[in-house]
Tab-separated table of C-alpha atoms in Angstrom:
chain	number	residue	atom	x	y	z
A	1	MET	CA	-79.892	-40.733	-42.979
A	2	ILE	CA	-77.225	-41.400	-45.593
A	3	VAL	CA	-75.352	-38.277	-44.505
A	4	LEU	CA	-74.830	-39.791	-41.061
A	5	SER	CA	-74.231	-43.392	-42.122
A	6	PHE	CA	-70.450	-43.202	-42.089
A	7	LEU	CA	-70.345	-41.522	-38.676
A	8	VAL	CA	-72.913	-43.934	-37.243
A	9	LYS	CA	-70.762	-46.898	-38.291
A	10	ILE	CA	-67.570	-45.280	-37.001
A	11	ARG	CA	-69.080	-44.413	-33.631
A	12	GLU	CA	-70.452	-47.923	-33.237
A	13	LYS	CA	-67.012	-49.403	-33.950
A	14	ALA	CA	-65.333	-46.910	-31.619
A	15	ARG	CA	-67.661	-47.810	-28.754
A	16	MET	CA	-66.896	-51.480	-29.262
A	17	VAL	CA	-63.096	-51.140	-29.180
A	18	GLY	CA	-62.924	-48.789	-26.161
A	19	LYS	CA	-59.588	-47.142	-26.948
A	20	THR	CA	-57.808	-44.417	-24.961
A	21	VAL	CA	-57.103	-41.266	-26.981
A	22	VAL	CA	-54.955	-38.415	-25.705
A	23	LEU	CA	-55.871	-34.796	-26.518
A	24	PRO	CA	-52.846	-32.583	-25.805
A	25	GLU	CA	-54.533	-29.193	-26.154
A	26	GLY	CA	-56.464	-28.884	-22.900
A	27	GLU	CA	-56.206	-25.107	-22.913
A	28	ASP	CA	-58.545	-25.032	-25.931
A	29	GLU	CA	-62.203	-24.606	-24.936
A	30	ARG	CA	-63.279	-26.750	-27.893
A	31	VAL	CA	-61.119	-29.637	-26.673
A	32	VAL	CA	-62.589	-29.422	-23.161
A	33	THR	CA	-66.108	-29.474	-24.590
A	34	ALA	CA	-65.240	-32.308	-26.974
A	35	ALA	CA	-63.757	-34.405	-24.164
A	36	ALA	CA	-67.038	-34.247	-22.253
A	37	LYS	CA	-68.978	-35.194	-25.385
A	38	ILE	CA	-66.586	-38.088	-26.102
A	39	VAL	CA	-67.376	-39.509	-22.656
A	40	GLU	CA	-71.094	-38.941	-23.191
A	41	LEU	CA	-71.055	-40.767	-26.541
A	42	GLY	CA	-68.660	-43.453	-25.306
A	43	VAL	CA	-66.509	-43.372	-28.441
A	44	ALA	CA	-63.210	-43.320	-26.520
A	45	LYS	CA	-61.611	-42.832	-23.135
A	46	PRO	CA	-60.247	-39.280	-23.364
A	47	VAL	CA	-57.049	-38.131	-21.670
A	48	VAL	CA	-56.600	-34.360	-21.831
A	49	LEU	CA	-53.305	-32.586	-21.156
A	50	GLY	CA	-53.738	-29.235	-19.438
A	51	ILE	CA	-54.103	-27.346	-16.192
A	52	LYS	CA	-56.904	-29.006	-14.248
A	53	ALA	CA	-58.135	-25.827	-12.536
A	54	ASN	CA	-58.367	-24.019	-15.881
A	55	MET	CA	-60.246	-26.869	-17.504
A	56	GLU	CA	-62.689	-27.131	-14.610
A	57	ARG	CA	-63.301	-23.386	-14.796
A	58	VAL	CA	-64.116	-23.665	-18.512
A	59	ALA	CA	-66.378	-26.645	-17.854
A	60	ASN	CA	-68.237	-24.778	-15.121
A	61	ASP	CA	-68.701	-21.755	-17.374
A	62	LEU	CA	-70.089	-23.980	-20.132
A	63	GLY	CA	-72.211	-26.065	-17.787
A	64	ILE	CA	-70.587	-29.361	-18.753
A	65	SER	CA	-69.198	-32.215	-16.662
A	66	LEU	CA	-65.635	-33.541	-16.914
A	67	LYS	CA	-66.526	-36.751	-15.114
A	68	GLY	CA	-64.775	-39.587	-16.925
A	69	VAL	CA	-62.146	-37.289	-18.439
A	70	ASP	CA	-58.601	-38.064	-17.311
A	71	ILE	CA	-56.639	-34.818	-16.897
A	72	ILE	CA	-52.827	-34.752	-16.767
A	73	GLU	CA	-50.703	-31.716	-15.918
A	74	ILE	CA	-47.536	-32.635	-17.769
A	75	ALA	CA	-45.183	-30.405	-15.744
A	76	ASN	CA	-46.156	-32.318	-12.592
A	77	SER	CA	-46.584	-35.753	-14.107
A	78	PRO	CA	-45.161	-38.678	-12.099
A	79	LYS	CA	-44.105	-40.221	-15.421
A	80	LEU	CA	-42.092	-37.201	-16.524
A	81	ASP	CA	-38.659	-38.700	-15.781
A	82	GLU	CA	-39.610	-42.014	-17.383
A	83	TYR	CA	-40.781	-40.268	-20.545
A	84	ALA	CA	-37.736	-37.998	-20.651
A	85	THR	CA	-35.416	-40.992	-20.313
A	86	LYS	CA	-37.117	-42.752	-23.218
A	87	PHE	CA	-37.087	-39.627	-25.379
A	88	ALA	CA	-33.389	-39.078	-24.729
A	89	GLU	CA	-32.779	-42.690	-25.718
A	90	LEU	CA	-34.782	-42.346	-28.932
A	91	ARG	CA	-32.954	-39.146	-29.944
A	92	ALA	CA	-29.507	-39.948	-28.560
A	93	LYS	CA	-27.912	-39.914	-32.021
A	94	LYS	CA	-29.276	-36.389	-32.496
A	95	GLY	CA	-27.559	-35.221	-29.299
A	96	MET	CA	-30.620	-35.316	-27.039
A	97	THR	CA	-29.788	-35.201	-23.332
A	98	PHE	CA	-32.012	-36.183	-20.426
A	99	GLU	CA	-32.184	-32.559	-19.275
A	100	LYS	CA	-33.289	-31.293	-22.677
A	101	ALA	CA	-35.714	-34.193	-23.084
A	102	LYS	CA	-37.285	-33.424	-19.708
A	103	GLU	CA	-37.682	-29.767	-20.646
A	104	ILE	CA	-39.490	-30.730	-23.863
A	105	MET	CA	-41.677	-33.312	-22.151
A	106	SER	CA	-42.704	-30.881	-19.419
A	107	THR	CA	-43.537	-28.000	-21.778
A	108	ASP	CA	-44.675	-29.458	-25.114
A	109	PRO	CA	-47.954	-31.382	-24.797
A	110	ASN	CA	-47.694	-32.811	-28.319
A	111	PHE	CA	-44.435	-34.543	-27.428
A	112	TYR	CA	-45.803	-35.710	-24.081
A	113	GLY	CA	-48.939	-37.034	-25.765
A	114	ALA	CA	-46.939	-38.857	-28.432
A	115	MET	CA	-44.826	-40.432	-25.683
A	116	MET	CA	-47.977	-41.638	-23.949
A	117	VAL	CA	-48.800	-43.516	-27.146
A	118	LYS	CA	-45.236	-44.806	-27.486
A	119	MET	CA	-45.256	-46.109	-23.904
A	120	LYS	CA	-48.712	-47.702	-24.324
A	121	ASP	CA	-50.321	-45.344	-21.801
A	122	ALA	CA	-52.679	-44.292	-24.605
A	123	ASP	CA	-53.684	-45.952	-27.856
A	124	ALA	CA	-53.679	-42.877	-30.076
A	125	MET	CA	-53.478	-39.078	-30.170
A	126	VAL	CA	-55.518	-36.312	-31.775
A	127	SER	CA	-54.090	-32.788	-31.837
A	128	GLY	CA	-53.897	-29.685	-34.014
A	129	SER	CA	-56.775	-27.477	-32.864
A	130	ASP	CA	-54.156	-25.073	-31.522
A	131	SER	CA	-51.001	-26.433	-33.187
A	132	PRO	CA	-49.650	-26.285	-36.753
A	133	THR	CA	-49.632	-29.590	-38.626
A	134	ALA	CA	-45.817	-29.508	-38.660
A	135	ASP	CA	-45.700	-29.535	-34.833
A	136	VAL	CA	-48.042	-32.515	-34.580
A	137	LEU	CA	-46.145	-34.476	-37.233
A	138	ARG	CA	-42.768	-33.634	-35.687
A	139	ALA	CA	-43.825	-35.157	-32.387
A	140	GLY	CA	-45.202	-38.215	-34.153
A	141	LEU	CA	-42.146	-38.792	-36.295
A	142	GLN	CA	-39.575	-38.237	-33.542
A	143	ILE	CA	-41.329	-40.412	-30.966
A	144	ILE	CA	-43.677	-42.850	-32.719
A	145	GLY	CA	-41.816	-43.221	-36.001
A	146	THR	CA	-43.088	-44.946	-39.123
A	147	LYS	CA	-44.472	-48.449	-39.510
A	148	PRO	CA	-41.887	-51.119	-40.356
A	149	GLY	CA	-41.071	-50.971	-44.049
A	150	ILE	CA	-42.855	-47.637	-44.533
A	151	LYS	CA	-40.873	-44.594	-45.674
A	152	THR	CA	-43.667	-42.155	-46.419
A	153	VAL	CA	-45.974	-40.361	-44.012
A	154	SER	CA	-48.980	-38.941	-45.828
A	155	SER	CA	-52.586	-37.969	-45.216
A	156	MET	CA	-56.049	-38.937	-46.334
A	157	PHE	CA	-59.446	-37.244	-46.143
A	158	VAL	CA	-62.614	-39.302	-45.968
A	159	MET	CA	-65.093	-37.393	-48.131
A	160	GLU	CA	-68.686	-38.343	-47.353
A	161	LEU	CA	-70.922	-37.178	-50.176
A	162	THR	CA	-74.297	-35.690	-49.371
A	163	GLU	CA	-75.513	-35.545	-52.982
A	164	ARG	CA	-75.404	-37.875	-56.010
A	165	GLN	CA	-74.333	-40.906	-54.005
A	166	GLU	CA	-76.015	-43.086	-56.616
A	167	THR	CA	-73.453	-41.810	-59.155
A	168	TYR	CA	-70.259	-41.493	-57.129
A	169	GLY	CA	-70.891	-43.630	-54.033
A	170	GLU	CA	-71.325	-42.498	-50.438
A	171	VAL	CA	-67.625	-42.161	-49.613
A	172	LEU	CA	-64.493	-41.198	-51.546
A	173	LEU	CA	-60.961	-41.003	-50.147
A	174	PHE	CA	-58.687	-38.109	-51.161
A	175	GLY	CA	-54.913	-38.095	-50.627
A	176	ASP	CA	-52.451	-36.566	-50.014
A	177	CYS	CA	-54.073	-33.263	-49.034
A	178	SER	CA	-51.953	-31.978	-46.140
A	179	VAL	CA	-48.447	-33.451	-45.811
A	180	ILE	CA	-46.188	-33.883	-48.897
A	181	PRO	CA	-45.983	-30.782	-51.135
A	182	VAL	CA	-44.501	-32.444	-54.239
A	183	PRO	CA	-44.447	-36.241	-53.922
A	184	THR	CA	-42.035	-38.371	-55.920
A	185	SER	CA	-43.209	-41.368	-57.913
A	186	GLU	CA	-42.258	-43.668	-55.048
A	187	GLN	CA	-44.135	-41.488	-52.568
A	188	LEU	CA	-47.240	-41.487	-54.777
A	189	ALA	CA	-47.081	-45.278	-54.826
A	190	ASP	CA	-46.721	-45.297	-51.027
A	191	ILE	CA	-49.724	-42.986	-50.684
A	192	ALA	CA	-51.780	-45.320	-52.861
A	193	GLU	CA	-50.861	-48.371	-50.778
A	194	ALA	CA	-51.461	-46.619	-47.460
A	195	SER	CA	-54.802	-45.285	-48.664
A	196	VAL	CA	-56.053	-48.763	-49.541
A	197	ILE	CA	-55.273	-49.832	-45.965
A	198	THR	CA	-57.109	-46.775	-44.601
A	199	ALA	CA	-60.088	-47.542	-46.825
A	200	LYS	CA	-60.273	-51.082	-45.477
A	201	ASN	CA	-59.638	-50.327	-41.795
A	202	VAL	CA	-61.646	-47.124	-41.386
A	203	VAL	CA	-64.361	-47.237	-44.038
A	204	GLY	CA	-64.651	-50.986	-44.575
A	205	MET	CA	-64.210	-50.395	-48.302
A	206	GLU	CA	-62.151	-52.235	-50.915
A	207	GLY	CA	-59.990	-49.604	-52.570
A	208	LYS	CA	-59.935	-48.829	-56.282
A	209	VAL	CA	-57.173	-46.291	-56.839
A	210	ALA	CA	-56.868	-43.530	-59.433
A	211	LEU	CA	-53.481	-41.800	-59.593
A	212	MET	CA	-54.646	-38.569	-61.169
A	213	THR	CA	-53.026	-36.005	-63.408
A	214	PHE	CA	-54.040	-33.789	-66.342
A	215	SER	CA	-53.697	-36.558	-68.910
A	216	THR	CA	-55.481	-39.852	-69.552
A	217	LYS	CA	-53.437	-42.580	-71.200
A	218	GLY	CA	-51.154	-40.370	-73.262
A	219	SER	CA	-53.560	-37.553	-74.088
A	220	ALA	CA	-50.847	-35.078	-73.049
A	221	SER	CA	-47.109	-35.095	-72.468
A	222	HIS	CA	-45.251	-33.414	-69.609
A	223	PRO	CA	-42.628	-34.303	-66.942
A	224	ASP	CA	-45.299	-33.993	-64.241
A	225	ILE	CA	-47.327	-36.674	-66.003
A	226	ASP	CA	-44.268	-38.915	-66.153
A	227	VAL	CA	-44.039	-38.822	-62.343
A	228	VAL	CA	-47.559	-40.238	-62.055
A	229	LYS	CA	-46.976	-42.859	-64.763
A	230	GLU	CA	-43.837	-44.015	-62.981
A	231	ALA	CA	-45.824	-44.380	-59.737
A	232	GLY	CA	-48.012	-46.854	-61.604
A	233	ASN	CA	-44.945	-48.767	-62.778
A	234	ILE	CA	-43.688	-48.955	-59.186
A	235	LEU	CA	-47.012	-50.373	-57.999
A	236	LYS	CA	-46.811	-53.007	-60.752
A	237	GLU	CA	-43.270	-53.921	-59.680
A	238	ARG	CA	-44.439	-54.248	-56.077
A	239	GLY	CA	-47.135	-56.665	-57.187
A	240	VAL	CA	-49.952	-54.936	-55.315
A	241	THR	CA	-53.245	-56.816	-55.329
A	242	PHE	CA	-55.611	-53.838	-55.404
A	243	PRO	CA	-56.873	-52.381	-58.700
A	244	PHE	CA	-55.374	-49.060	-59.769
A	245	GLU	CA	-55.056	-46.798	-62.761
A	246	ALA	CA	-52.154	-44.391	-63.230
A	247	GLU	CA	-52.243	-41.330	-65.502
A	248	ILE	CA	-55.941	-40.597	-65.457
A	249	GLN	CA	-57.943	-37.374	-65.311
A	250	ALA	CA	-60.473	-36.771	-62.556
A	251	ASP	CA	-63.529	-37.050	-64.792
A	252	ALA	CA	-62.352	-40.342	-66.281
A	253	ALA	CA	-61.665	-41.640	-62.772
A	254	ILE	CA	-65.187	-41.156	-61.430
A	255	VAL	CA	-67.596	-40.653	-64.361
A	256	LYS	CA	-68.489	-43.872	-66.174
A	257	SER	CA	-69.578	-42.211	-69.419
A	258	VAL	CA	-66.267	-40.333	-69.667
A	259	ALA	CA	-64.318	-43.450	-68.730
A	260	MET	CA	-65.944	-45.387	-71.562
A	261	LYS	CA	-64.630	-42.830	-74.042
A	262	LYS	CA	-61.147	-42.267	-72.595
A	263	CYS	CA	-60.120	-45.679	-71.235
A	264	PRO	CA	-62.860	-48.274	-71.819
A	265	GLU	CA	-60.686	-51.275	-70.871
A	266	SER	CA	-59.811	-49.954	-67.406
A	267	LYS	CA	-61.078	-51.829	-64.327
A	268	VAL	CA	-60.897	-48.644	-62.254
A	269	ALA	CA	-61.925	-45.781	-64.530
A	270	GLY	CA	-65.429	-44.540	-63.829
A	271	SER	CA	-65.614	-46.234	-60.436
A	272	ALA	CA	-62.499	-45.155	-58.508
A	273	ASN	CA	-63.090	-44.580	-54.801
A	274	ILE	CA	-59.547	-43.523	-53.825
A	275	LEU	CA	-58.265	-40.433	-55.615
A	276	VAL	CA	-54.516	-39.822	-55.313
A	277	PHE	CA	-53.638	-36.257	-56.287
A	278	PRO	CA	-50.316	-35.481	-58.014
A	279	ASN	CA	-49.295	-32.841	-55.463
A	280	LEU	CA	-50.409	-31.082	-52.301
A	281	ALA	CA	-51.753	-28.020	-54.109
A	282	ALA	CA	-54.160	-30.119	-56.165
A	283	GLY	CA	-55.172	-32.266	-53.202
A	284	ASN	CA	-55.778	-29.408	-50.791
A	285	ILE	CA	-57.713	-27.375	-53.361
A	286	GLY	CA	-59.646	-30.437	-54.503
A	287	TYR	CA	-60.960	-31.539	-51.128
A	288	LYS	CA	-61.916	-28.004	-50.112
A	289	LEU	CA	-63.817	-27.402	-53.349
A	290	VAL	CA	-65.749	-30.658	-52.955
A	291	GLN	CA	-66.426	-29.821	-49.313
A	292	ARG	CA	-67.640	-26.281	-49.960
A	293	LEU	CA	-69.310	-26.509	-53.374
A	294	ALA	CA	-70.738	-30.029	-53.174
A	295	GLY	CA	-71.522	-29.941	-49.453
A	296	ALA	CA	-69.456	-33.046	-48.714
A	297	ASN	CA	-68.427	-33.875	-45.155
A	298	ALA	CA	-64.629	-33.974	-44.909
A	299	TYR	CA	-63.201	-36.126	-42.113
A	300	GLY	CA	-59.489	-35.809	-41.477
A	301	PRO	CA	-56.774	-35.436	-42.318
A	302	LEU	CA	-55.981	-38.990	-41.250
A	303	ILE	CA	-52.231	-39.415	-41.006
A	304	GLN	CA	-50.962	-42.553	-42.735
A	305	GLY	CA	-47.680	-44.372	-42.202
A	306	LEU	CA	-46.990	-43.808	-38.503
A	307	ALA	CA	-46.487	-46.830	-36.265
A	308	SER	CA	-49.460	-45.756	-34.105
A	309	PRO	CA	-52.360	-43.424	-34.943
A	310	ILE	CA	-51.728	-39.705	-34.508
A	311	ASN	CA	-54.176	-37.477	-36.331
A	312	ASP	CA	-54.184	-33.773	-37.010
A	313	LEU	CA	-57.064	-31.332	-36.638
A	314	SER	CA	-57.589	-28.123	-38.521
A	315	ARG	CA	-57.104	-25.055	-36.324
A	316	GLY	CA	-60.548	-23.972	-37.495
A	317	CYS	CA	-62.154	-27.209	-36.305
A	318	SER	CA	-65.433	-27.427	-34.435
A	319	VAL	CA	-66.220	-29.469	-31.338
A	320	ASP	CA	-67.944	-32.050	-33.535
A	321	ASP	CA	-64.864	-32.226	-35.777
A	322	ILE	CA	-62.777	-33.165	-32.736
A	323	VAL	CA	-65.275	-35.775	-31.533
A	324	ASN	CA	-65.548	-37.314	-34.988
A	325	LEU	CA	-61.787	-37.488	-35.534
A	326	VAL	CA	-61.315	-39.063	-32.105
A	327	ALA	CA	-63.850	-41.764	-33.036
A	328	ILE	CA	-62.100	-42.430	-36.331
A	329	THR	CA	-58.713	-42.497	-34.609
A	330	ALA	CA	-59.988	-45.003	-32.048
A	331	VAL	CA	-61.066	-47.274	-34.888
A	332	GLN	CA	-57.647	-46.909	-36.498
A	333	ALA	CA	-56.006	-47.847	-33.198
A	334	ALA	CA	-58.052	-51.023	-33.055
A	335	GLU	CA	-56.630	-52.121	-36.405
């Protein structure tokens, strides 16, 4: 089925690469259930942080097996001192001491999980079912940091369409929908570049980027439009090789008949597959409307710009959401 095609491809890739993904929220029943399903499907090697007795009790109640799931109780971890030492070193300029670092590592599973990735004891991390996005990102930024040369951490949703694929394609990428409230021109350019990489690595798709606003090629004038236009100028100065269009409305970006009227000479208009929103309000509203009204499957948010993959779940996520994001994250880790 077309609806499952993206997930089928992702799961196949994830099985092939065999990455280890840490899930810090072992006290969440959904995470325990997802870990068992991850083993069953073979999409990753799950490491879950939590109290083993509690997790086994949940598993027994649900009638599932935790065989193949690595469970770590962080307060009793034999690597606690090693991780605390490294964390204190990373944050020394911020006044971090070994004692404080050890306290954080022994009590905050997001920080412990991020350190597992930093120390190569795991390939990636997926969290957020029971943590605010800010907590997940804080751990990622303080421990993993950004990729060399990257200043901006942003997010991307993979939107798998279930209707009208013949018009709009099977998959569109939406960004940024969960991290930067009001991006600058430079940040919008960074989001565009990072999204093209995500499109290639995760979806296997060559990106065609639309930097959207409420004007197409001078049809309106406003400082907010100028921010988007300047993002296009920055991409030109950087000499990016992917096709993009700055200052374009959503309909002109994805509807060929509208594109022919508003910007007929554009190589992107009418066929864009990466939609960069001008701010977080537009992005968050946009992906949720497409998800709810058009029945699209929304996978993410995928965090872009970190040195190693750390992805954030919605606190309203389902077990399948966790499994799917782990598979996607494993594929990211392979790249």
